[in-house]
Amino acid sequence: MAKKLTEKHNARIEVRIDNNIKLKALAQLKDTGLTLSDYLRASVSTLANEGLPKGFGAPNAEVLASLTEAIDDLEQQRQLPTAHNRQELEQLLNDD
């Protein structure tokens, strides 16, 4: 019979990640004395106790500006440039 998980028991978390990412993470931790498990334990504990870092997943200024342009276009406050063919599109994309 399986034990009921309580606050007194440790939980096991398994994740799948690209091996190259894992190796890069291990290289970052190499001189700290931390194992990957130590780091993940600390990160999950911080998340549980303090929540996500401020701005986590928030769009950057460029994305916000693009969203504002799209909203203005949809609300007909400002019309975005339109391309009718590939050449016009490439020219619009390269104009800065």
Short mmCIF file of N, CA, C and O in Angstrom, two decimals:
data_model
loop_
_atom_site.label_atom_id
_atom_site.label_comp_id
_atom_site.label_asym_id
_atom_site.label_seq_id
_atom_site.Cartn_x
_atom_site.Cartn_y
_atom_site.Cartn_z
N MET A 1 0.84 -1.17 0.00
CA MET A 1 0.00 0.00 0.00
C MET A 1 0.90 1.25 0.00
O MET A 1 1.85 1.34 0.75
N ALA A 2 0.59 2.20 -0.86
CA ALA A 2 1.40 3.41 -0.98
C ALA A 2 1.21 4.31 0.23
O ALA A 2 0.11 4.43 0.77
N LYS A 3 2.30 4.96 0.65
CA LYS A 3 2.22 5.89 1.78
C LYS A 3 1.58 7.19 1.31
O LYS A 3 1.80 7.64 0.19
N LYS A 4 0.80 7.78 2.19
CA LYS A 4 0.23 9.08 1.90
C LYS A 4 1.33 10.13 2.07
O LYS A 4 2.04 10.14 3.07
N LEU A 5 1.49 10.98 1.08
CA LEU A 5 2.52 12.01 1.11
C LEU A 5 2.11 13.12 2.07
O LEU A 5 1.03 13.67 1.95
N THR A 6 2.94 13.41 3.03
CA THR A 6 2.67 14.50 3.97
C THR A 6 3.84 15.46 3.94
O THR A 6 4.84 15.23 3.26
N GLU A 7 3.75 16.52 4.70
CA GLU A 7 4.82 17.51 4.75
C GLU A 7 6.11 16.92 5.28
O GLU A 7 7.18 17.45 5.04
N LYS A 8 6.04 15.83 6.03
CA LYS A 8 7.23 15.24 6.62
C LYS A 8 8.01 14.37 5.65
O LYS A 8 9.13 13.99 5.92
N HIS A 9 7.41 14.03 4.53
CA HIS A 9 8.08 13.16 3.56
C HIS A 9 8.66 13.98 2.42
O HIS A 9 8.12 15.00 2.04
N ASN A 10 9.77 13.50 1.90
CA ASN A 10 10.36 14.15 0.74
C ASN A 10 9.63 13.68 -0.52
O ASN A 10 9.29 12.51 -0.65
N ALA A 11 9.42 14.58 -1.43
CA ALA A 11 8.80 14.24 -2.71
C ALA A 11 9.90 14.15 -3.77
O ALA A 11 10.92 14.83 -3.68
N ARG A 12 9.67 13.32 -4.74
CA ARG A 12 10.64 13.16 -5.83
C ARG A 12 10.07 13.86 -7.05
O ARG A 12 8.90 13.70 -7.39
N ILE A 13 10.93 14.66 -7.70
CA ILE A 13 10.55 15.36 -8.93
C ILE A 13 11.47 14.88 -10.03
O ILE A 13 12.70 14.91 -9.87
N GLU A 14 10.90 14.46 -11.13
CA GLU A 14 11.70 14.06 -12.28
C GLU A 14 11.40 14.99 -13.44
O GLU A 14 10.25 15.36 -13.66
N VAL A 15 12.45 15.39 -14.14
CA VAL A 15 12.26 16.26 -15.30
C VAL A 15 13.07 15.70 -16.48
O VAL A 15 14.09 15.05 -16.29
N ARG A 16 12.58 15.95 -17.64
CA ARG A 16 13.31 15.61 -18.86
C ARG A 16 13.84 16.91 -19.45
O ARG A 16 13.13 17.89 -19.54
N ILE A 17 15.12 16.87 -19.83
CA ILE A 17 15.75 18.07 -20.37
C ILE A 17 16.80 17.64 -21.38
O ILE A 17 17.40 16.56 -21.25
N ASP A 18 17.02 18.46 -22.36
CA ASP A 18 18.04 18.19 -23.37
C ASP A 18 19.38 17.99 -22.68
O ASP A 18 19.75 18.75 -21.78
N ASN A 19 20.12 16.97 -23.07
CA ASN A 19 21.39 16.65 -22.41
C ASN A 19 22.39 17.79 -22.51
O ASN A 19 23.15 18.03 -21.57
N ASN A 20 22.40 18.53 -23.63
CA ASN A 20 23.32 19.66 -23.75
C ASN A 20 23.02 20.74 -22.71
O ASN A 20 23.94 21.34 -22.15
N ILE A 21 21.74 20.96 -22.45
CA ILE A 21 21.35 21.94 -21.42
C ILE A 21 21.83 21.46 -20.05
O ILE A 21 22.37 22.24 -19.26
N LYS A 22 21.65 20.18 -19.78
CA LYS A 22 22.09 19.63 -18.49
C LYS A 22 23.60 19.80 -18.33
O LYS A 22 24.08 20.22 -17.27
N LEU A 23 24.35 19.49 -19.37
CA LEU A 23 25.81 19.62 -19.30
C LEU A 23 26.24 21.07 -19.08
O LEU A 23 27.17 21.34 -18.31
N LYS A 24 25.56 22.00 -19.73
CA LYS A 24 25.88 23.42 -19.54
C LYS A 24 25.58 23.85 -18.10
O LYS A 24 26.33 24.60 -17.49
N ALA A 25 24.44 23.36 -17.57
CA ALA A 25 24.08 23.69 -16.19
C ALA A 25 25.11 23.13 -15.22
O ALA A 25 25.53 23.81 -14.27
N LEU A 26 25.54 21.90 -15.44
CA LEU A 26 26.56 21.29 -14.59
C LEU A 26 27.86 22.08 -14.64
O LEU A 26 28.53 22.26 -13.61
N ALA A 27 28.21 22.56 -15.83
CA ALA A 27 29.43 23.37 -15.97
C ALA A 27 29.31 24.67 -15.16
O ALA A 27 30.28 25.12 -14.54
N GLN A 28 28.11 25.27 -15.16
CA GLN A 28 27.89 26.50 -14.39
C GLN A 28 28.01 26.25 -12.89
O GLN A 28 28.48 27.10 -12.14
N LEU A 29 27.61 25.06 -12.47
CA LEU A 29 27.62 24.73 -11.04
C LEU A 29 28.96 24.16 -10.57
O LEU A 29 29.20 24.08 -9.36
N LYS A 30 29.82 23.82 -11.50
CA LYS A 30 31.06 23.10 -11.19
C LYS A 30 31.85 23.71 -10.03
O LYS A 30 32.25 23.00 -9.11
N ASP A 31 32.06 25.00 -10.04
CA ASP A 31 32.91 25.64 -9.02
C ASP A 31 32.14 26.11 -7.79
O ASP A 31 32.73 26.72 -6.89
N THR A 32 30.85 25.83 -7.73
CA THR A 32 30.05 26.33 -6.60
C THR A 32 29.95 25.33 -5.46
O THR A 32 29.56 25.69 -4.36
N GLY A 33 30.25 24.07 -5.75
CA GLY A 33 30.08 23.03 -4.74
C GLY A 33 28.66 22.50 -4.67
O GLY A 33 28.36 21.64 -3.85
N LEU A 34 27.78 23.03 -5.51
CA LEU A 34 26.40 22.57 -5.55
C LEU A 34 26.22 21.49 -6.60
O LEU A 34 26.81 21.55 -7.67
N THR A 35 25.38 20.53 -6.29
CA THR A 35 24.96 19.56 -7.30
C THR A 35 23.76 20.15 -8.03
O THR A 35 23.14 21.13 -7.55
N LEU A 36 23.41 19.54 -9.13
CA LEU A 36 22.22 19.98 -9.84
C LEU A 36 20.98 19.79 -8.96
O LEU A 36 20.09 20.64 -8.92
N SER A 37 20.95 18.70 -8.21
CA SER A 37 19.84 18.47 -7.28
C SER A 37 19.77 19.55 -6.21
O SER A 37 18.68 20.02 -5.86
N ASP A 38 20.93 19.95 -5.68
CA ASP A 38 20.96 21.03 -4.68
C ASP A 38 20.36 22.31 -5.26
O ASP A 38 19.54 22.98 -4.62
N TYR A 39 20.80 22.65 -6.47
CA TYR A 39 20.32 23.88 -7.10
C TYR A 39 18.82 23.82 -7.36
O TYR A 39 18.10 24.77 -7.06
N LEU A 40 18.37 22.69 -7.89
CA LEU A 40 16.94 22.56 -8.18
C LEU A 40 16.11 22.60 -6.89
O LEU A 40 15.04 23.21 -6.85
N ARG A 41 16.61 21.97 -5.85
CA ARG A 41 15.92 22.00 -4.55
C ARG A 41 15.79 23.44 -4.05
O ARG A 41 14.72 23.87 -3.60
N ALA A 42 16.87 24.19 -4.15
CA ALA A 42 16.85 25.59 -3.71
C ALA A 42 15.90 26.42 -4.58
O ALA A 42 15.14 27.25 -4.07
N SER A 43 15.92 26.18 -5.88
CA SER A 43 15.05 26.93 -6.79
C SER A 43 13.58 26.64 -6.53
O SER A 43 12.75 27.55 -6.48
N VAL A 44 13.23 25.37 -6.36
CA VAL A 44 11.84 25.01 -6.10
C VAL A 44 11.39 25.52 -4.74
O VAL A 44 10.26 26.00 -4.58
N SER A 45 12.28 25.48 -3.75
CA SER A 45 11.95 26.01 -2.42
C SER A 45 11.70 27.51 -2.49
O SER A 45 10.74 28.02 -1.88
N THR A 46 12.53 28.22 -3.24
CA THR A 46 12.34 29.67 -3.41
C THR A 46 11.01 29.94 -4.10
O THR A 46 10.26 30.84 -3.70
N LEU A 47 10.72 29.20 -5.13
CA LEU A 47 9.45 29.36 -5.84
C LEU A 47 8.27 29.13 -4.89
O LEU A 47 7.32 29.91 -4.86
N ALA A 48 8.35 28.08 -4.10
CA ALA A 48 7.26 27.76 -3.17
C ALA A 48 7.07 28.84 -2.11
O ALA A 48 5.94 29.18 -1.75
N ASN A 49 8.17 29.38 -1.62
CA ASN A 49 8.10 30.34 -0.51
C ASN A 49 7.96 31.80 -0.94
O ASN A 49 7.39 32.60 -0.21
N GLU A 50 8.48 32.13 -2.11
CA GLU A 50 8.49 33.53 -2.53
C GLU A 50 7.76 33.78 -3.83
O GLU A 50 7.59 34.92 -4.24
N GLY A 51 7.37 32.73 -4.53
CA GLY A 51 6.70 32.89 -5.82
C GLY A 51 7.71 33.10 -6.93
O GLY A 51 8.92 33.07 -6.72
N LEU A 52 7.18 33.31 -8.12
CA LEU A 52 8.04 33.57 -9.27
C LEU A 52 8.75 34.91 -9.12
O LEU A 52 8.19 35.84 -8.53
N PRO A 53 9.95 35.02 -9.66
CA PRO A 53 10.64 36.33 -9.63
C PRO A 53 9.81 37.38 -10.36
O PRO A 53 9.12 37.08 -11.33
N LYS A 54 9.87 38.61 -9.88
CA LYS A 54 9.15 39.71 -10.52
C LYS A 54 9.56 39.81 -11.98
O LYS A 54 10.74 39.78 -12.31
N GLY A 55 8.59 39.88 -12.85
CA GLY A 55 8.86 40.00 -14.27
C GLY A 55 9.07 38.69 -14.99
O GLY A 55 9.27 38.67 -16.19
N PHE A 56 9.01 37.58 -14.26
CA PHE A 56 9.21 36.28 -14.89
C PHE A 56 8.13 36.07 -15.94
O PHE A 56 6.95 36.13 -15.66
N GLY A 57 8.55 35.83 -17.15
CA GLY A 57 7.59 35.57 -18.23
C GLY A 57 6.92 36.82 -18.77
O GLY A 57 6.09 36.73 -19.66
N ALA A 58 7.25 37.98 -18.21
CA ALA A 58 6.66 39.22 -18.70
C ALA A 58 7.30 39.60 -20.02
O ALA A 58 8.51 39.42 -20.20
N PRO A 59 6.52 40.13 -20.95
CA PRO A 59 7.10 40.52 -22.23
C PRO A 59 8.07 41.69 -22.07
O PRO A 59 7.87 42.55 -21.20
N ASN A 60 9.10 41.71 -22.90
CA ASN A 60 10.05 42.81 -22.85
C ASN A 60 9.47 44.03 -23.58
O ASN A 60 8.38 43.97 -24.15
N ALA A 61 10.19 45.11 -23.58
CA ALA A 61 9.70 46.37 -24.17
C ALA A 61 9.37 46.22 -25.65
O ALA A 61 8.38 46.79 -26.13
N GLU A 62 10.18 45.47 -26.39
CA GLU A 62 9.94 45.30 -27.82
C GLU A 62 8.63 44.56 -28.08
O GLU A 62 7.85 44.93 -28.95
N VAL A 63 8.38 43.51 -27.30
CA VAL A 63 7.13 42.75 -27.44
C VAL A 63 5.95 43.63 -27.06
O VAL A 63 4.92 43.64 -27.75
N LEU A 64 6.07 44.38 -25.97
CA LEU A 64 4.98 45.27 -25.56
C LEU A 64 4.67 46.31 -26.63
O LEU A 64 3.50 46.61 -26.90
N ALA A 65 5.71 46.86 -27.25
CA ALA A 65 5.51 47.85 -28.31
C ALA A 65 4.78 47.21 -29.50
O ALA A 65 3.88 47.82 -30.09
N SER A 66 5.16 45.99 -29.84
CA SER A 66 4.50 45.29 -30.94
C SER A 66 3.04 45.01 -30.62
O SER A 66 2.17 45.15 -31.48
N LEU A 67 2.77 44.60 -29.39
CA LEU A 67 1.38 44.35 -28.99
C LEU A 67 0.56 45.64 -29.03
O LEU A 67 -0.59 45.63 -29.48
N THR A 68 1.15 46.73 -28.59
CA THR A 68 0.45 48.02 -28.62
C THR A 68 0.13 48.42 -30.06
O THR A 68 -0.98 48.87 -30.35
N GLU A 69 1.08 48.21 -30.96
CA GLU A 69 0.83 48.51 -32.38
C GLU A 69 -0.31 47.67 -32.93
O GLU A 69 -1.17 48.18 -33.64
N ALA A 70 -0.31 46.39 -32.60
CA ALA A 70 -1.36 45.50 -33.09
C ALA A 70 -2.72 45.90 -32.53
O ALA A 70 -3.73 45.91 -33.25
N ILE A 71 -2.78 46.25 -31.26
CA ILE A 71 -4.04 46.67 -30.65
C ILE A 71 -4.53 47.96 -31.28
O ILE A 71 -5.72 48.09 -31.62
N ASP A 72 -3.63 48.91 -31.48
CA ASP A 72 -4.00 50.17 -32.14
C ASP A 72 -4.54 49.91 -33.54
O ASP A 72 -5.51 50.54 -33.97
N ASP A 73 -3.92 48.98 -34.25
CA ASP A 73 -4.38 48.65 -35.60
C ASP A 73 -5.77 48.03 -35.55
O ASP A 73 -6.66 48.39 -36.33
N LEU A 74 -5.99 47.10 -34.61
CA LEU A 74 -7.29 46.44 -34.49
C LEU A 74 -8.39 47.43 -34.09
O LEU A 74 -9.54 47.29 -34.51
N GLU A 75 -8.02 48.41 -33.28
CA GLU A 75 -8.99 49.42 -32.85
C GLU A 75 -9.07 50.59 -33.82
O GLU A 75 -9.73 51.57 -33.55
N GLN A 76 -8.39 50.45 -34.95
CA GLN A 76 -8.37 51.44 -36.03
C GLN A 76 -7.90 52.82 -35.57
O GLN A 76 -8.30 53.84 -36.08
N GLN A 77 -7.02 52.83 -34.56
CA GLN A 77 -6.41 54.08 -34.11
C GLN A 77 -5.16 54.38 -34.93
O GLN A 77 -4.72 55.52 -35.00
N ARG A 78 -4.61 53.35 -35.50
CA ARG A 78 -3.38 53.49 -36.30
C ARG A 78 -3.30 52.30 -37.22
O ARG A 78 -3.45 51.17 -36.79
N GLN A 79 -3.07 52.53 -38.49
CA GLN A 79 -3.01 51.42 -39.43
C GLN A 79 -1.56 51.00 -39.66
O GLN A 79 -0.70 51.82 -39.98
N LEU A 80 -1.33 49.72 -39.45
CA LEU A 80 0.00 49.18 -39.68
C LEU A 80 0.24 49.02 -41.17
O LEU A 80 -0.70 48.81 -41.95
N PRO A 81 1.50 49.09 -41.60
CA PRO A 81 1.81 48.89 -43.02
C PRO A 81 1.38 47.49 -43.48
O PRO A 81 1.41 46.54 -42.70
N THR A 82 0.97 47.40 -44.71
CA THR A 82 0.50 46.14 -45.27
C THR A 82 1.36 45.76 -46.47
O THR A 82 1.71 46.62 -47.29
N ALA A 83 1.70 44.50 -46.56
CA ALA A 83 2.45 43.99 -47.71
C ALA A 83 1.50 43.16 -48.57
O ALA A 83 0.69 42.39 -48.06
N HIS A 84 1.62 43.33 -49.86
CA HIS A 84 0.77 42.59 -50.80
C HIS A 84 1.52 41.47 -51.49
O HIS A 84 0.91 40.67 -52.20
N ASN A 85 2.83 41.45 -51.32
CA ASN A 85 3.63 40.38 -51.91
C ASN A 85 4.91 40.22 -51.09
O ASN A 85 5.18 40.98 -50.16
N ARG A 86 5.68 39.21 -51.46
CA ARG A 86 6.89 38.91 -50.70
C ARG A 86 7.90 40.06 -50.72
O ARG A 86 8.51 40.38 -49.70
N GLN A 87 8.05 40.69 -51.87
CA GLN A 87 9.01 41.78 -51.99
C GLN A 87 8.64 42.94 -51.06
O GLN A 87 9.49 43.49 -50.36
N GLU A 88 7.36 43.31 -51.02
CA GLU A 88 6.90 44.36 -50.12
C GLU A 88 7.11 43.97 -48.66
O GLU A 88 7.52 44.79 -47.83
N LEU A 89 6.85 42.70 -48.33
CA LEU A 89 7.04 42.23 -46.98
C LEU A 89 8.50 42.32 -46.56
O LEU A 89 8.82 42.81 -45.48
N GLU A 90 9.40 41.86 -47.44
CA GLU A 90 10.83 41.93 -47.13
C GLU A 90 11.27 43.36 -46.94
O GLU A 90 12.07 43.66 -46.04
N GLN A 91 10.76 44.28 -47.76
CA GLN A 91 11.14 45.67 -47.62
C GLN A 91 10.64 46.24 -46.28
O GLN A 91 11.37 46.94 -45.58
N LEU A 92 9.40 45.88 -45.91
CA LEU A 92 8.87 46.34 -44.62
C LEU A 92 9.68 45.80 -43.46
O LEU A 92 9.96 46.51 -42.49
N LEU A 93 10.06 44.54 -43.54
CA LEU A 93 10.82 43.91 -42.47
C LEU A 93 12.23 44.49 -42.35
O LEU A 93 12.80 44.52 -41.25
N ASN A 94 12.78 44.95 -43.44
CA ASN A 94 14.14 45.49 -43.43
C ASN A 94 14.20 46.98 -43.15
O ASN A 94 15.27 47.53 -42.90
N ASP A 95 13.05 47.67 -43.21
CA ASP A 95 13.02 49.09 -42.92
C ASP A 95 13.04 49.31 -41.41
O ASP A 95 12.17 48.86 -40.69
N ASP A 96 14.07 49.96 -40.95
CA ASP A 96 14.16 50.31 -39.51
C ASP A 96 14.77 51.64 -39.32
O ASP A 96 15.52 52.20 -39.87
#
